[in-house]
XYZ file of C-alpha atoms in Angstrom:
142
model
C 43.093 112.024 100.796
C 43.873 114.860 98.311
C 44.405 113.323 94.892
C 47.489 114.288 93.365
C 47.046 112.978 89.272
C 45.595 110.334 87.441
C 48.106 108.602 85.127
C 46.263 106.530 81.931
C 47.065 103.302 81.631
C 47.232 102.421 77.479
C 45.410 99.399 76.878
C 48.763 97.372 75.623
C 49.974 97.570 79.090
C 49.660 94.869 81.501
C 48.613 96.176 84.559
C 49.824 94.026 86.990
C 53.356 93.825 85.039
C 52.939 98.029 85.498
C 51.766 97.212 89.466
C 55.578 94.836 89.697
C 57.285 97.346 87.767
C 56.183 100.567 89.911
C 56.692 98.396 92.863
C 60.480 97.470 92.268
C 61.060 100.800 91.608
C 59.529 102.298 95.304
C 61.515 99.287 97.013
C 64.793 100.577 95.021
C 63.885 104.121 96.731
C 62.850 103.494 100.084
C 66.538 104.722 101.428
C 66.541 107.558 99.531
C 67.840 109.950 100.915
C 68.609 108.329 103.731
C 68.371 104.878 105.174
C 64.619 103.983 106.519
C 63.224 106.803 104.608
C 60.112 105.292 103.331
C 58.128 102.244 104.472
C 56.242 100.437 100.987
C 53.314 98.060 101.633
C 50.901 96.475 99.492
C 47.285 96.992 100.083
C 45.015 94.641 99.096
C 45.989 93.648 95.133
C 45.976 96.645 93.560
C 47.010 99.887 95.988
C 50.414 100.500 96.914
C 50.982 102.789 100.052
C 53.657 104.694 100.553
C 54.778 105.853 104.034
C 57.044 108.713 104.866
C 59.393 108.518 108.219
C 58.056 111.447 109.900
C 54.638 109.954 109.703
C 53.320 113.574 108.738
C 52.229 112.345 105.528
C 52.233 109.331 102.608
C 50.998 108.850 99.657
C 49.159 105.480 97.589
C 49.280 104.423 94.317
C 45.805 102.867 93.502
C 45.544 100.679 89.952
C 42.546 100.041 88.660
C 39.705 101.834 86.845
C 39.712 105.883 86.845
C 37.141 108.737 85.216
C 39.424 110.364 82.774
C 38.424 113.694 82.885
C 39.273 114.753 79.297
C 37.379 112.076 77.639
C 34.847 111.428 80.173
C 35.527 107.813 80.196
C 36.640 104.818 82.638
C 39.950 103.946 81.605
C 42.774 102.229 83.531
C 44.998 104.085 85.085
C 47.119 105.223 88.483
C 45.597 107.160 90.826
C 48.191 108.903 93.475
C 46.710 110.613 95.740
C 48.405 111.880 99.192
C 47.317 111.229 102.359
C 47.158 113.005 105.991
C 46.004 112.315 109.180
C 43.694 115.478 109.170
C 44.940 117.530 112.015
C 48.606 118.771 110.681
C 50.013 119.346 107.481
C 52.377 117.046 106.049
C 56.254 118.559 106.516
C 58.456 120.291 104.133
C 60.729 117.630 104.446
C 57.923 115.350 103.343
C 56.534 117.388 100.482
C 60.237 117.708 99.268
C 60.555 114.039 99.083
C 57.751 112.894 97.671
C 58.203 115.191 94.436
C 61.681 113.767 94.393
C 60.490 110.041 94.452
C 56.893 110.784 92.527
C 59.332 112.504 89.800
C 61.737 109.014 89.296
C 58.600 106.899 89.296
C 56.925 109.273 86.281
C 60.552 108.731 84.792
C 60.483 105.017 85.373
C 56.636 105.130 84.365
C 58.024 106.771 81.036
C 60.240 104.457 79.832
C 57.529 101.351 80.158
C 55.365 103.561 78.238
C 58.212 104.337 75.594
C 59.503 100.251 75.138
C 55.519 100.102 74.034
C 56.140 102.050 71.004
C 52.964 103.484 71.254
C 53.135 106.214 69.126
C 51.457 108.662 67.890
C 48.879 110.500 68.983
C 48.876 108.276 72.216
C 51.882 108.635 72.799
C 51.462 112.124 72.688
C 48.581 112.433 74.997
C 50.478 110.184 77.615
C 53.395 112.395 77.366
C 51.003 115.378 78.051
C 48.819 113.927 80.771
C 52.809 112.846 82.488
C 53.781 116.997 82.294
C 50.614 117.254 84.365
C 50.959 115.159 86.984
C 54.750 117.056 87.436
C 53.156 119.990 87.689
C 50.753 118.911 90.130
C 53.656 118.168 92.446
C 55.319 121.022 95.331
C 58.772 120.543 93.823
C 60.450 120.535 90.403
C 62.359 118.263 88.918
C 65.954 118.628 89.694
């Protein structure tokens, strides 16, 4: 698997509430853009995969405990990371998508964050460490 970002989780979140939340919002996606576009399944409790309909490609959504890299510390946090079977590439088509969906669930990841009121310099740094991930991913946000 190529590992796409690692999202912080602040410490006021509930993880598995963050785990139902990100969840709904996949299931809410999975015809997008067109019917039978994406197949979501739970993997064990914490790891959400995410399968594309041409099979070139997915990508999982693993909660639990990360290595932040800026602070050098084991926080808790989202790890996406995109998986292939090794031999091919995953498609344009694919790549296009997931940037499309992996863009709606940073919005949707957002706006938990932002009904925290963190504040702050938290805030802040969450906000930052969100621009990254987008810019980690093939295609822009529309």
């Amino acid at each position: 698997p190529k590992e796409l970002f690692t999202l912080p989780i602040p410490d006021r979140i509930d993880i598995s509430s963050l785990f139902q939340s990100v969840g709904a919002y996949l299931v809410s996606q999975q015809n997008k853009p067109m019917v039978g576009s994406w197949t979501i399944s739970q993997y064990g409790e914490d790891t959400l995969h995410v399968l594309f309909k041409d099979h070139s490609a997915m990508f999982s959504l693993d909660f639990g405990v990360a290595l932040i890299e800026a602070t050098s510390h084991a926080k808790a946090s989202v790890v996406v990371e995109r998986h292939t079977d090794g031999s091919r590439a995953a498609s344009l088509q694919y790549m296009l998508q997931e940037s499309v969906l992996l863009h709606g669930l940073l919005d949707s990841f957002s706006k938990v964050i932002l009904n925290e009121s963190l504040g702050g310099a938290e805030e802040e740094y969450l906000g930052d460490e969100m621009e990254k991930a987008r810019n980690t991913l093939p295609a822009r946000r529309a």
